[in-house]
Each structure stands twice: as structure tokens, then as C-alpha cells.
Amino acid sequence: MELSQIEHIGIACPSLEEAIPFYENVLGLKCYNIEVVEDQKVKTAFFKIGEVKLELLEPTSEESTIAKFIEKNGGRGGMHHIAFKTKDVAACLADAESKGVRLIDAAPRKGAEGLNIAFLHPKSTCGVLTEICENPKEK
Ligand code: ZN
């Protein structure tokens, strides 16, 4: 598959309200977007450092996979996923599948910031939840 860069790193956190001040006041980054992604039952906050974004994820429902992740993590947040950028998510999924990789998403779906995204299963990615994303505006 053809990946161009790390698009973002996903970080689960129980509360954006508590997490954002660390990134702004300690790390000196600026939150430039907060967005609810209904589909994934999360509220996201974005920061940018160089070409890479940080995506903080707060669950908006107990049903959210982020809520379950935090619960497993003793109620704390933590590194949740790494997202790679490509020009063609569907092609990457087909390629991964042909190599025996287990997919979470069989087809691209809408993520935050208007990106088309898909996840590969951590069982097939050395334990790291891996997201592939494309910006349809750059197609
Ligand atoms: Zn992500």
C-alpha cells in the first residue's frame, strides 16, 4: 500500500475538558477543532504539530469503543491508534486483505474532519490499532 505520512495519532481521554489544558498550557499546542463524530460516539479535539495531528477522543456514550478502551485502561486515557495517510483507502484495504490482514472496516467510512477512514484490526497489526485515511478534497 502507498502511505505518505502519519496523518494523526489518536489518544483516548475520559475528559477533553481536562486533557486540552495539558496540550495547550504545557505542550503549547493550539486546539483548532472540536467535533462530535456520531458514528463513532466520540467527541474529538484536534491539535497540529508539524504535518502531524493529534486527535483526542472522548467517548459520548458508554457504547463507544473509546469508553471500553478507557475502562480497560483503568479509567485512564492512553494512546489509542495511529493513522496513516494515503490517496486511496479502498485500495489499501484490498491490499491488506489480500495479505491476510484482518479488517475492522471492509469499506471506507466517514471520520472526523471529512476524511474517509478505515481501521485494520490490532490482531493483524502487532497490537497497534491502525487507521488508514484519505482526504477526499485532495483526490
Ligand atoms: Zn483517528
Short mmCIF file of N, CA, C and O and ligand atoms in Angstrom, two decimals:
data_model
loop_
_atom_site.label_atom_id
_atom_site.label_comp_id
_atom_site.label_asym_id
_atom_site.label_seq_id
_atom_site.Cartn_x
_atom_site.Cartn_y
_atom_site.Cartn_z
N MET A 1 0.84 -1.20 0.00
CA MET A 1 0.00 0.00 0.00
C MET A 1 0.87 1.25 0.00
O MET A 1 2.01 1.20 0.43
N GLU A 2 0.31 2.32 -0.51
CA GLU A 2 1.09 3.56 -0.58
C GLU A 2 0.63 4.55 0.48
O GLU A 2 -0.45 5.13 0.38
N LEU A 3 1.49 4.75 1.47
CA LEU A 3 1.20 5.69 2.55
C LEU A 3 2.17 6.85 2.44
O LEU A 3 3.34 6.66 2.11
N SER A 4 1.70 8.06 2.73
CA SER A 4 2.58 9.22 2.55
C SER A 4 3.11 9.79 3.86
O SER A 4 4.19 10.37 3.89
N GLN A 5 2.36 9.64 4.93
CA GLN A 5 2.81 10.21 6.21
C GLN A 5 1.92 9.70 7.34
O GLN A 5 0.88 9.10 7.08
N ILE A 6 2.32 9.99 8.57
CA ILE A 6 1.41 9.78 9.69
C ILE A 6 0.45 10.97 9.67
O ILE A 6 0.88 12.12 9.71
N GLU A 7 -0.83 10.67 9.54
CA GLU A 7 -1.82 11.74 9.47
C GLU A 7 -2.13 12.24 10.87
O GLU A 7 -2.13 13.43 11.12
N HIS A 8 -2.40 11.30 11.77
CA HIS A 8 -2.62 11.70 13.16
C HIS A 8 -2.38 10.53 14.11
O HIS A 8 -2.28 9.38 13.69
N ILE A 9 -2.29 10.88 15.38
CA ILE A 9 -2.20 9.89 16.44
C ILE A 9 -3.46 10.08 17.29
O ILE A 9 -3.79 11.21 17.67
N GLY A 10 -4.17 8.99 17.52
CA GLY A 10 -5.41 9.05 18.29
C GLY A 10 -5.14 8.74 19.76
O GLY A 10 -4.48 7.76 20.08
N ILE A 11 -5.62 9.62 20.62
CA ILE A 11 -5.38 9.48 22.06
C ILE A 11 -6.73 9.51 22.78
O ILE A 11 -7.47 10.49 22.67
N ALA A 12 -7.04 8.41 23.46
CA ALA A 12 -8.30 8.35 24.20
C ALA A 12 -8.17 9.13 25.49
O ALA A 12 -7.12 9.10 26.14
N CYS A 13 -9.20 9.87 25.86
CA CYS A 13 -9.17 10.53 27.17
C CYS A 13 -10.59 10.61 27.75
O CYS A 13 -11.55 10.81 27.03
N PRO A 14 -10.69 10.40 29.06
CA PRO A 14 -12.00 10.41 29.70
C PRO A 14 -12.69 11.78 29.57
O PRO A 14 -13.90 11.85 29.49
N SER A 15 -11.90 12.85 29.54
CA SER A 15 -12.49 14.19 29.51
C SER A 15 -11.64 15.14 28.67
O SER A 15 -10.48 15.40 29.01
N LEU A 16 -12.21 15.67 27.61
CA LEU A 16 -11.48 16.65 26.79
C LEU A 16 -11.20 17.90 27.62
O LEU A 16 -10.14 18.52 27.49
N GLU A 17 -12.15 18.23 28.46
CA GLU A 17 -12.03 19.44 29.27
C GLU A 17 -10.79 19.39 30.17
O GLU A 17 -10.12 20.39 30.39
N GLU A 18 -10.47 18.16 30.63
CA GLU A 18 -9.28 18.00 31.47
C GLU A 18 -8.02 17.84 30.62
O GLU A 18 -6.93 18.22 31.04
N ALA A 19 -8.16 17.24 29.44
CA ALA A 19 -6.97 16.94 28.63
C ALA A 19 -6.47 18.15 27.84
O ALA A 19 -5.26 18.37 27.72
N ILE A 20 -7.39 18.94 27.31
CA ILE A 20 -6.99 20.07 26.44
C ILE A 20 -6.01 21.03 27.12
O ILE A 20 -5.01 21.42 26.50
N PRO A 21 -6.23 21.39 28.40
CA PRO A 21 -5.27 22.31 29.04
C PRO A 21 -3.84 21.78 29.08
O PRO A 21 -2.88 22.56 28.99
N PHE A 22 -3.66 20.45 29.20
CA PHE A 22 -2.30 19.89 29.16
C PHE A 22 -1.66 20.20 27.81
O PHE A 22 -0.52 20.68 27.74
N TYR A 23 -2.38 19.91 26.72
CA TYR A 23 -1.82 20.10 25.38
C TYR A 23 -1.58 21.58 25.07
O TYR A 23 -0.62 21.94 24.41
N GLU A 24 -2.48 22.44 25.60
CA GLU A 24 -2.35 23.88 25.31
C GLU A 24 -1.36 24.56 26.25
O GLU A 24 -0.45 25.26 25.81
N ASN A 25 -1.52 24.32 27.55
CA ASN A 25 -0.73 25.10 28.52
C ASN A 25 0.65 24.52 28.78
O ASN A 25 1.57 25.25 29.09
N VAL A 26 0.78 23.20 28.68
CA VAL A 26 2.07 22.57 28.94
C VAL A 26 2.84 22.36 27.64
O VAL A 26 3.97 22.79 27.50
N LEU A 27 2.20 21.73 26.65
CA LEU A 27 2.90 21.46 25.39
C LEU A 27 2.89 22.67 24.45
O LEU A 27 3.66 22.72 23.49
N GLY A 28 2.02 23.61 24.72
CA GLY A 28 2.00 24.84 23.92
C GLY A 28 1.37 24.66 22.54
O GLY A 28 1.63 25.44 21.63
N LEU A 29 0.53 23.64 22.38
CA LEU A 29 -0.17 23.44 21.11
C LEU A 29 -1.52 24.15 21.18
O LEU A 29 -1.96 24.55 22.25
N LYS A 30 -2.15 24.30 20.01
CA LYS A 30 -3.44 25.01 19.99
C LYS A 30 -4.51 24.07 19.45
O LYS A 30 -4.36 23.50 18.38
N CYS A 31 -5.59 23.92 20.22
CA CYS A 31 -6.72 23.13 19.74
C CYS A 31 -7.43 23.93 18.65
O CYS A 31 -7.88 25.04 18.90
N TYR A 32 -7.48 23.40 17.42
CA TYR A 32 -8.07 24.17 16.32
C TYR A 32 -9.43 23.66 15.88
O TYR A 32 -10.09 24.28 15.05
N ASN A 33 -9.85 22.53 16.44
CA ASN A 33 -11.16 22.00 16.02
C ASN A 33 -11.68 21.02 17.06
O ASN A 33 -10.94 20.18 17.56
N ILE A 34 -12.96 21.17 17.39
CA ILE A 34 -13.63 20.19 18.24
C ILE A 34 -14.85 19.73 17.47
O ILE A 34 -15.59 20.55 16.91
N GLU A 35 -15.01 18.43 17.39
CA GLU A 35 -16.06 17.88 16.53
C GLU A 35 -16.62 16.60 17.13
O GLU A 35 -15.86 15.76 17.61
N VAL A 36 -17.93 16.46 17.10
CA VAL A 36 -18.55 15.20 17.53
C VAL A 36 -18.70 14.31 16.30
O VAL A 36 -19.17 14.76 15.26
N VAL A 37 -18.25 13.06 16.42
CA VAL A 37 -18.44 12.09 15.33
C VAL A 37 -19.47 11.08 15.84
O VAL A 37 -19.16 10.17 16.61
N GLU A 38 -20.73 11.30 15.44
CA GLU A 38 -21.86 10.50 15.94
C GLU A 38 -21.63 9.02 15.69
O GLU A 38 -21.85 8.19 16.58
N ASP A 39 -21.21 8.73 14.48
CA ASP A 39 -20.97 7.36 14.04
C ASP A 39 -20.08 6.58 15.01
O ASP A 39 -20.30 5.41 15.28
N GLN A 40 -19.07 7.25 15.55
CA GLN A 40 -18.12 6.57 16.43
C GLN A 40 -18.37 6.88 17.91
O GLN A 40 -17.63 6.44 18.76
N LYS A 41 -19.43 7.66 18.16
CA LYS A 41 -19.79 8.04 19.53
C LYS A 41 -18.61 8.64 20.29
O LYS A 41 -18.28 8.23 21.40
N VAL A 42 -17.97 9.60 19.63
CA VAL A 42 -16.85 10.31 20.26
C VAL A 42 -16.94 11.81 19.98
O VAL A 42 -17.53 12.24 18.99
N LYS A 43 -16.31 12.55 20.89
CA LYS A 43 -16.08 13.97 20.66
C LYS A 43 -14.57 14.09 20.48
O LYS A 43 -13.80 13.57 21.29
N THR A 44 -14.16 14.76 19.40
CA THR A 44 -12.73 14.82 19.10
C THR A 44 -12.22 16.25 19.25
O THR A 44 -12.94 17.21 19.01
N ALA A 45 -10.97 16.38 19.65
CA ALA A 45 -10.29 17.68 19.68
C ALA A 45 -8.98 17.52 18.92
O ALA A 45 -8.25 16.54 19.14
N PHE A 46 -8.70 18.45 18.01
CA PHE A 46 -7.53 18.33 17.15
C PHE A 46 -6.47 19.38 17.44
O PHE A 46 -6.76 20.55 17.69
N PHE A 47 -5.23 18.91 17.38
CA PHE A 47 -4.05 19.76 17.51
C PHE A 47 -3.15 19.43 16.33
O PHE A 47 -3.22 18.33 15.79
N LYS A 48 -2.28 20.35 15.96
CA LYS A 48 -1.37 20.06 14.87
C LYS A 48 0.05 20.36 15.32
O LYS A 48 0.30 21.38 15.97
N ILE A 49 0.95 19.44 15.01
CA ILE A 49 2.36 19.69 15.26
C ILE A 49 3.13 19.25 14.03
O ILE A 49 3.11 18.08 13.67
N GLY A 50 3.73 20.21 13.34
CA GLY A 50 4.31 19.92 12.03
C GLY A 50 3.19 19.48 11.11
O GLY A 50 2.14 20.11 11.06
N GLU A 51 3.40 18.38 10.41
CA GLU A 51 2.38 17.86 9.50
C GLU A 51 1.46 16.87 10.18
O GLU A 51 0.55 16.33 9.55
N VAL A 52 1.74 16.58 11.45
CA VAL A 52 1.02 15.52 12.14
C VAL A 52 -0.01 16.12 13.10
O VAL A 52 0.25 17.13 13.76
N LYS A 53 -1.16 15.50 13.15
CA LYS A 53 -2.20 15.95 14.06
C LYS A 53 -2.29 15.01 15.25
O LYS A 53 -1.93 13.84 15.16
N LEU A 54 -2.76 15.54 16.34
CA LEU A 54 -3.15 14.72 17.48
C LEU A 54 -4.67 14.78 17.55
O LEU A 54 -5.25 15.86 17.44
N GLU A 55 -5.27 13.65 17.69
CA GLU A 55 -6.73 13.56 17.77
C GLU A 55 -7.09 13.03 19.16
O GLU A 55 -6.90 11.86 19.45
N LEU A 56 -7.58 13.92 20.03
CA LEU A 56 -8.04 13.45 21.34
C LEU A 56 -9.46 12.96 21.19
O LEU A 56 -10.28 13.59 20.50
N LEU A 57 -9.75 11.85 21.82
CA LEU A 57 -11.06 11.22 21.67
C LEU A 57 -11.72 11.03 23.03
O LEU A 57 -11.19 10.33 23.89
N GLU A 58 -12.86 11.67 23.22
CA GLU A 58 -13.65 11.48 24.44
C GLU A 58 -14.93 10.74 24.08
O GLU A 58 -15.61 11.13 23.13
N PRO A 59 -15.25 9.67 24.81
CA PRO A 59 -16.48 8.94 24.46
C PRO A 59 -17.73 9.79 24.78
O PRO A 59 -17.75 10.52 25.76
N THR A 60 -18.74 9.69 23.91
CA THR A 60 -20.01 10.39 24.18
C THR A 60 -21.08 9.40 24.63
O THR A 60 -22.21 9.79 24.89
N SER A 61 -20.69 8.13 24.72
CA SER A 61 -21.63 7.09 25.14
C SER A 61 -20.85 5.93 25.73
O SER A 61 -19.69 5.69 25.37
N GLU A 62 -21.51 5.22 26.65
CA GLU A 62 -20.90 4.01 27.25
C GLU A 62 -20.62 2.96 26.17
O GLU A 62 -19.78 2.09 26.34
N GLU A 63 -21.39 3.05 25.09
CA GLU A 63 -21.29 2.06 24.00
C GLU A 63 -20.07 2.32 23.11
O GLU A 63 -19.71 1.48 22.29
N SER A 64 -19.48 3.48 23.25
CA SER A 64 -18.35 3.85 22.40
C SER A 64 -17.17 2.91 22.64
O SER A 64 -16.88 2.52 23.77
N THR A 65 -16.47 2.55 21.56
CA THR A 65 -15.28 1.71 21.73
C THR A 65 -14.22 2.45 22.55
O THR A 65 -13.41 1.84 23.23
N ILE A 66 -14.27 3.78 22.51
CA ILE A 66 -13.32 4.57 23.32
C ILE A 66 -13.64 4.43 24.81
O ILE A 66 -12.74 4.34 25.65
N ALA A 67 -14.93 4.36 25.14
CA ALA A 67 -15.33 4.16 26.54
C ALA A 67 -14.79 2.81 27.03
O ALA A 67 -14.26 2.70 28.15
N LYS A 68 -14.90 1.79 26.16
CA LYS A 68 -14.42 0.45 26.55
C LYS A 68 -12.91 0.44 26.70
O LYS A 68 -12.36 -0.19 27.61
N PHE A 69 -12.22 1.15 25.81
CA PHE A 69 -10.76 1.25 25.87
C PHE A 69 -10.33 1.89 27.20
O PHE A 69 -9.43 1.40 27.88
N ILE A 70 -10.99 2.97 27.56
CA ILE A 70 -10.64 3.68 28.80
C ILE A 70 -10.91 2.79 30.02
O ILE A 70 -10.10 2.73 30.95
N GLU A 71 -12.02 2.08 29.97
CA GLU A 71 -12.36 1.17 31.06
C GLU A 71 -11.27 0.10 31.23
O GLU A 71 -10.82 -0.16 32.35
N LYS A 72 -10.82 -0.47 30.11
CA LYS A 72 -9.76 -1.49 30.14
C LYS A 72 -8.46 -0.92 30.65
O LYS A 72 -7.60 -1.62 31.16
N ASN A 73 -8.31 0.40 30.47
CA ASN A 73 -7.08 1.07 30.83
C ASN A 73 -7.16 1.65 32.25
O ASN A 73 -6.48 2.61 32.58
N GLY A 74 -8.02 1.09 33.05
CA GLY A 74 -8.13 1.52 34.45
C GLY A 74 -8.73 2.91 34.61
O GLY A 74 -8.43 3.62 35.56
N GLY A 75 -9.58 3.31 33.64
CA GLY A 75 -10.24 4.61 33.73
C GLY A 75 -9.41 5.77 33.21
O GLY A 75 -9.85 6.91 33.20
N ARG A 76 -8.19 5.45 32.78
CA ARG A 76 -7.31 6.50 32.25
C ARG A 76 -7.34 6.49 30.73
O ARG A 76 -7.70 5.50 30.10
N GLY A 77 -6.91 7.57 30.17
CA GLY A 77 -6.76 7.63 28.72
C GLY A 77 -5.46 6.96 28.31
O GLY A 77 -4.76 6.37 29.13
N GLY A 78 -5.15 7.06 27.04
CA GLY A 78 -3.89 6.50 26.56
C GLY A 78 -3.86 6.51 25.05
O GLY A 78 -4.84 6.86 24.40
N MET A 79 -2.71 6.14 24.50
CA MET A 79 -2.55 6.03 23.05
C MET A 79 -3.55 5.03 22.52
O MET A 79 -3.59 3.89 22.99
N HIS A 80 -4.34 5.42 21.56
CA HIS A 80 -5.40 4.54 21.06
C HIS A 80 -5.13 4.00 19.66
O HIS A 80 -5.29 2.83 19.41
N HIS A 81 -4.73 4.87 18.73
CA HIS A 81 -4.44 4.38 17.38
C HIS A 81 -3.48 5.30 16.66
O HIS A 81 -3.27 6.44 17.06
N ILE A 82 -2.93 4.78 15.59
CA ILE A 82 -2.08 5.57 14.71
C ILE A 82 -2.74 5.57 13.34
O ILE A 82 -3.26 4.55 12.90
N ALA A 83 -2.76 6.74 12.70
CA ALA A 83 -3.45 6.88 11.41
C ALA A 83 -2.45 7.27 10.33
O ALA A 83 -1.71 8.25 10.48
N PHE A 84 -2.45 6.51 9.26
CA PHE A 84 -1.58 6.78 8.12
C PHE A 84 -2.40 7.40 7.00
O PHE A 84 -3.56 7.05 6.80
N LYS A 85 -1.76 8.28 6.27
CA LYS A 85 -2.42 8.94 5.16
C LYS A 85 -2.11 8.24 3.84
O LYS A 85 -0.98 7.84 3.60
N THR A 86 -3.15 8.13 3.02
CA THR A 86 -2.99 7.56 1.70
C THR A 86 -3.86 8.36 0.73
O THR A 86 -4.63 9.22 1.16
N LYS A 87 -3.74 8.05 -0.56
CA LYS A 87 -4.64 8.69 -1.53
C LYS A 87 -5.84 7.80 -1.82
O LYS A 87 -6.80 8.23 -2.43
N ASP A 88 -5.78 6.53 -1.39
CA ASP A 88 -6.83 5.58 -1.75
C ASP A 88 -7.03 4.52 -0.66
O ASP A 88 -6.36 3.49 -0.65
N VAL A 89 -7.96 4.81 0.25
CA VAL A 89 -8.21 3.89 1.37
C VAL A 89 -8.70 2.53 0.87
O VAL A 89 -8.24 1.49 1.33
N ALA A 90 -9.62 2.55 -0.11
CA ALA A 90 -10.18 1.29 -0.60
C ALA A 90 -9.08 0.39 -1.17
O ALA A 90 -9.08 -0.82 -0.92
N ALA A 91 -8.14 0.97 -1.89
CA ALA A 91 -7.04 0.18 -2.45
C ALA A 91 -6.17 -0.40 -1.33
O ALA A 91 -5.72 -1.54 -1.41
N CYS A 92 -5.94 0.39 -0.29
CA CYS A 92 -5.14 -0.10 0.86
C CYS A 92 -5.85 -1.27 1.54
O CYS A 92 -5.20 -2.24 1.94
N LEU A 93 -7.18 -1.16 1.68
CA LEU A 93 -7.93 -2.24 2.32
C LEU A 93 -7.84 -3.52 1.50
O LEU A 93 -7.63 -4.61 2.05
N ALA A 94 -7.98 -3.38 0.19
CA ALA A 94 -7.91 -4.56 -0.69
C ALA A 94 -6.52 -5.19 -0.58
O ALA A 94 -6.38 -6.42 -0.49
N ASP A 95 -5.50 -4.35 -0.56
CA ASP A 95 -4.13 -4.83 -0.46
C ASP A 95 -3.91 -5.56 0.87
O ASP A 95 -3.36 -6.66 0.90
N ALA A 96 -4.36 -4.93 1.97
CA ALA A 96 -4.19 -5.53 3.29
C ALA A 96 -4.91 -6.87 3.37
O ALA A 96 -4.37 -7.87 3.85
N GLU A 97 -6.14 -6.89 2.85
CA GLU A 97 -6.93 -8.12 2.90
C GLU A 97 -6.25 -9.24 2.10
O GLU A 97 -6.20 -10.38 2.54
N SER A 98 -5.69 -8.87 0.94
CA SER A 98 -5.02 -9.88 0.11
C SER A 98 -3.79 -10.45 0.82
O SER A 98 -3.33 -11.53 0.50
N LYS A 99 -3.28 -9.71 1.81
CA LYS A 99 -2.11 -10.18 2.57
C LYS A 99 -2.52 -10.84 3.88
O LYS A 99 -1.68 -11.05 4.76
N GLY A 100 -3.82 -11.10 4.02
CA GLY A 100 -4.30 -11.84 5.18
C GLY A 100 -4.54 -10.99 6.42
O GLY A 100 -4.69 -11.53 7.52
N VAL A 101 -4.56 -9.68 6.26
CA VAL A 101 -4.79 -8.79 7.40
C VAL A 101 -6.29 -8.75 7.72
O VAL A 101 -7.12 -8.64 6.82
N ARG A 102 -6.60 -8.85 9.00
CA ARG A 102 -8.00 -8.77 9.43
C ARG A 102 -8.42 -7.29 9.43
O ARG A 102 -7.71 -6.44 9.97
N LEU A 103 -9.56 -7.01 8.82
CA LEU A 103 -10.04 -5.63 8.73
C LEU A 103 -11.13 -5.39 9.76
O LEU A 103 -11.94 -6.27 10.04
N ILE A 104 -11.17 -4.20 10.32
CA ILE A 104 -12.33 -3.80 11.13
C ILE A 104 -13.38 -3.23 10.18
O ILE A 104 -14.57 -3.51 10.30
N ASP A 105 -12.94 -2.43 9.22
CA ASP A 105 -13.85 -1.84 8.24
C ASP A 105 -13.57 -2.45 6.86
O ASP A 105 -12.46 -2.33 6.34
N ALA A 106 -14.59 -3.07 6.29
CA ALA A 106 -14.42 -3.67 4.97
C ALA A 106 -14.40 -2.61 3.88
O ALA A 106 -13.87 -2.81 2.80
N ALA A 107 -14.98 -1.44 4.20
CA ALA A 107 -15.02 -0.34 3.23
C ALA A 107 -14.80 0.97 3.98
O ALA A 107 -15.08 1.06 5.18
N PRO A 108 -14.28 1.99 3.29
CA PRO A 108 -14.05 3.28 3.95
C PRO A 108 -15.34 3.88 4.47
O PRO A 108 -16.40 3.70 3.87
N ARG A 109 -15.26 4.59 5.60
CA ARG A 109 -16.41 5.33 6.12
C ARG A 109 -15.97 6.73 6.50
O ARG A 109 -14.77 7.02 6.49
N LYS A 110 -16.93 7.57 6.84
CA LYS A 110 -16.63 8.97 7.17
C LYS A 110 -16.09 9.09 8.59
O LYS A 110 -16.68 8.59 9.52
N GLY A 111 -14.96 9.78 8.71
CA GLY A 111 -14.40 10.06 10.02
C GLY A 111 -14.47 11.55 10.31
O GLY A 111 -15.13 12.29 9.58
N ALA A 112 -13.76 11.97 11.35
CA ALA A 112 -13.71 13.39 11.68
C ALA A 112 -13.00 14.16 10.56
O ALA A 112 -12.24 13.58 9.78
N GLU A 113 -13.25 15.45 10.49
CA GLU A 113 -12.60 16.35 9.53
C GLU A 113 -12.87 15.97 8.07
O GLU A 113 -12.08 16.29 7.19
N GLY A 114 -13.97 15.26 7.83
CA GLY A 114 -14.35 14.93 6.46
C GLY A 114 -13.47 13.88 5.79
O GLY A 114 -13.54 13.69 4.58
N LEU A 115 -12.62 13.22 6.58
CA LEU A 115 -11.75 12.20 5.99
C LEU A 115 -12.51 10.89 5.78
O LEU A 115 -13.45 10.59 6.51
N ASN A 116 -12.11 10.14 4.79
CA ASN A 116 -12.57 8.77 4.62
C ASN A 116 -11.57 7.89 5.35
O ASN A 116 -10.36 7.99 5.12
N ILE A 117 -12.09 7.04 6.24
CA ILE A 117 -11.20 6.27 7.11
C ILE A 117 -11.58 4.79 7.12
O ILE A 117 -12.72 4.43 6.79
N ALA A 118 -10.63 3.97 7.55
CA ALA A 118 -10.90 2.56 7.80
C ALA A 118 -9.85 2.05 8.78
O ALA A 118 -8.71 2.53 8.78
N PHE A 119 -10.25 1.09 9.60
CA PHE A 119 -9.34 0.55 10.60
C PHE A 119 -8.94 -0.89 10.27
O PHE A 119 -9.76 -1.68 9.79
N LEU A 120 -7.67 -1.19 10.53
CA LEU A 120 -7.18 -2.57 10.46
C LEU A 120 -7.18 -3.12 11.88
O LEU A 120 -6.94 -2.38 12.84
N HIS A 121 -7.44 -4.41 12.00
CA HIS A 121 -7.57 -5.00 13.33
C HIS A 121 -6.20 -5.16 14.02
O HIS A 121 -5.26 -5.64 13.40
N PRO A 122 -6.12 -4.76 15.30
CA PRO A 122 -4.83 -4.86 16.01
C PRO A 122 -4.26 -6.28 16.07
O PRO A 122 -3.05 -6.44 16.21
N LYS A 123 -5.13 -7.29 15.94
CA LYS A 123 -4.63 -8.67 15.94
C LYS A 123 -3.70 -8.91 14.76
O LYS A 123 -2.85 -9.79 14.79
N SER A 124 -3.90 -8.11 13.69
CA SER A 124 -3.07 -8.28 12.48
C SER A 124 -2.00 -7.21 12.35
O SER A 124 -1.29 -7.18 11.35
N THR A 125 -1.93 -6.29 13.33
CA THR A 125 -1.01 -5.16 13.16
C THR A 125 -0.07 -5.02 14.36
O THR A 125 0.21 -3.91 14.81
N CYS A 126 0.37 -6.16 14.87
CA CYS A 126 1.31 -6.16 16.00
C CYS A 126 0.75 -5.41 17.20
O CYS A 126 1.50 -4.76 17.95
N GLY A 127 -0.57 -5.46 17.38
CA GLY A 127 -1.17 -4.89 18.57
C GLY A 127 -1.49 -3.41 18.51
O GLY A 127 -2.03 -2.85 19.46
N VAL A 128 -1.18 -2.77 17.39
CA VAL A 128 -1.44 -1.33 17.28
C VAL A 128 -2.66 -1.12 16.38
O VAL A 128 -2.64 -1.48 15.21
N LEU A 129 -3.73 -0.57 16.95
CA LEU A 129 -4.89 -0.26 16.14
C LEU A 129 -4.46 0.73 15.05
O LEU A 129 -3.90 1.79 15.36
N THR A 130 -4.67 0.35 13.81
CA THR A 130 -4.13 1.11 12.68
C THR A 130 -5.25 1.64 11.81
O THR A 130 -6.12 0.89 11.37
N GLU A 131 -5.22 2.95 11.60
CA GLU A 131 -6.22 3.61 10.76
C GLU A 131 -5.55 4.05 9.47
O GLU A 131 -4.40 4.49 9.46
N ILE A 132 -6.29 3.92 8.37
CA ILE A 132 -5.83 4.42 7.08
C ILE A 132 -6.81 5.51 6.70
O ILE A 132 -8.02 5.32 6.83
N CYS A 133 -6.34 6.67 6.27
CA CYS A 133 -7.29 7.72 5.91
C CYS A 133 -6.87 8.48 4.67
O CYS A 133 -5.69 8.55 4.31
N GLU A 134 -7.88 9.03 4.01
CA GLU A 134 -7.64 9.85 2.83
C GLU A 134 -8.50 11.10 2.95
O GLU A 134 -9.57 11.07 3.57
N ASN A 135 -8.00 12.17 2.37
CA ASN A 135 -8.78 13.40 2.33
C ASN A 135 -9.43 13.50 0.97
O ASN A 135 -8.73 13.72 -0.03
N PRO A 136 -10.78 13.34 0.90
CA PRO A 136 -11.43 13.35 -0.43
C PRO A 136 -11.23 14.66 -1.17
O PRO A 136 -11.28 14.71 -2.40
N LYS A 137 -10.94 15.73 -0.43
CA LYS A 137 -10.72 17.04 -1.07
C LYS A 137 -9.38 17.09 -1.81
O LYS A 137 -9.14 17.95 -2.63
N GLU A 138 -8.49 16.15 -1.46
CA GLU A 138 -7.17 16.13 -2.12
C GLU A 138 -7.12 15.13 -3.27
O GLU A 138 -6.08 14.88 -3.83
N LYS A 139 -8.27 14.53 -3.57
CA LYS A 139 -8.29 13.49 -4.63
C LYS A 139 -8.27 14.12 -6.00
O LYS A 139 -8.82 15.17 -6.22
ZN ZN B 1 -8.18 8.59 14.05
#
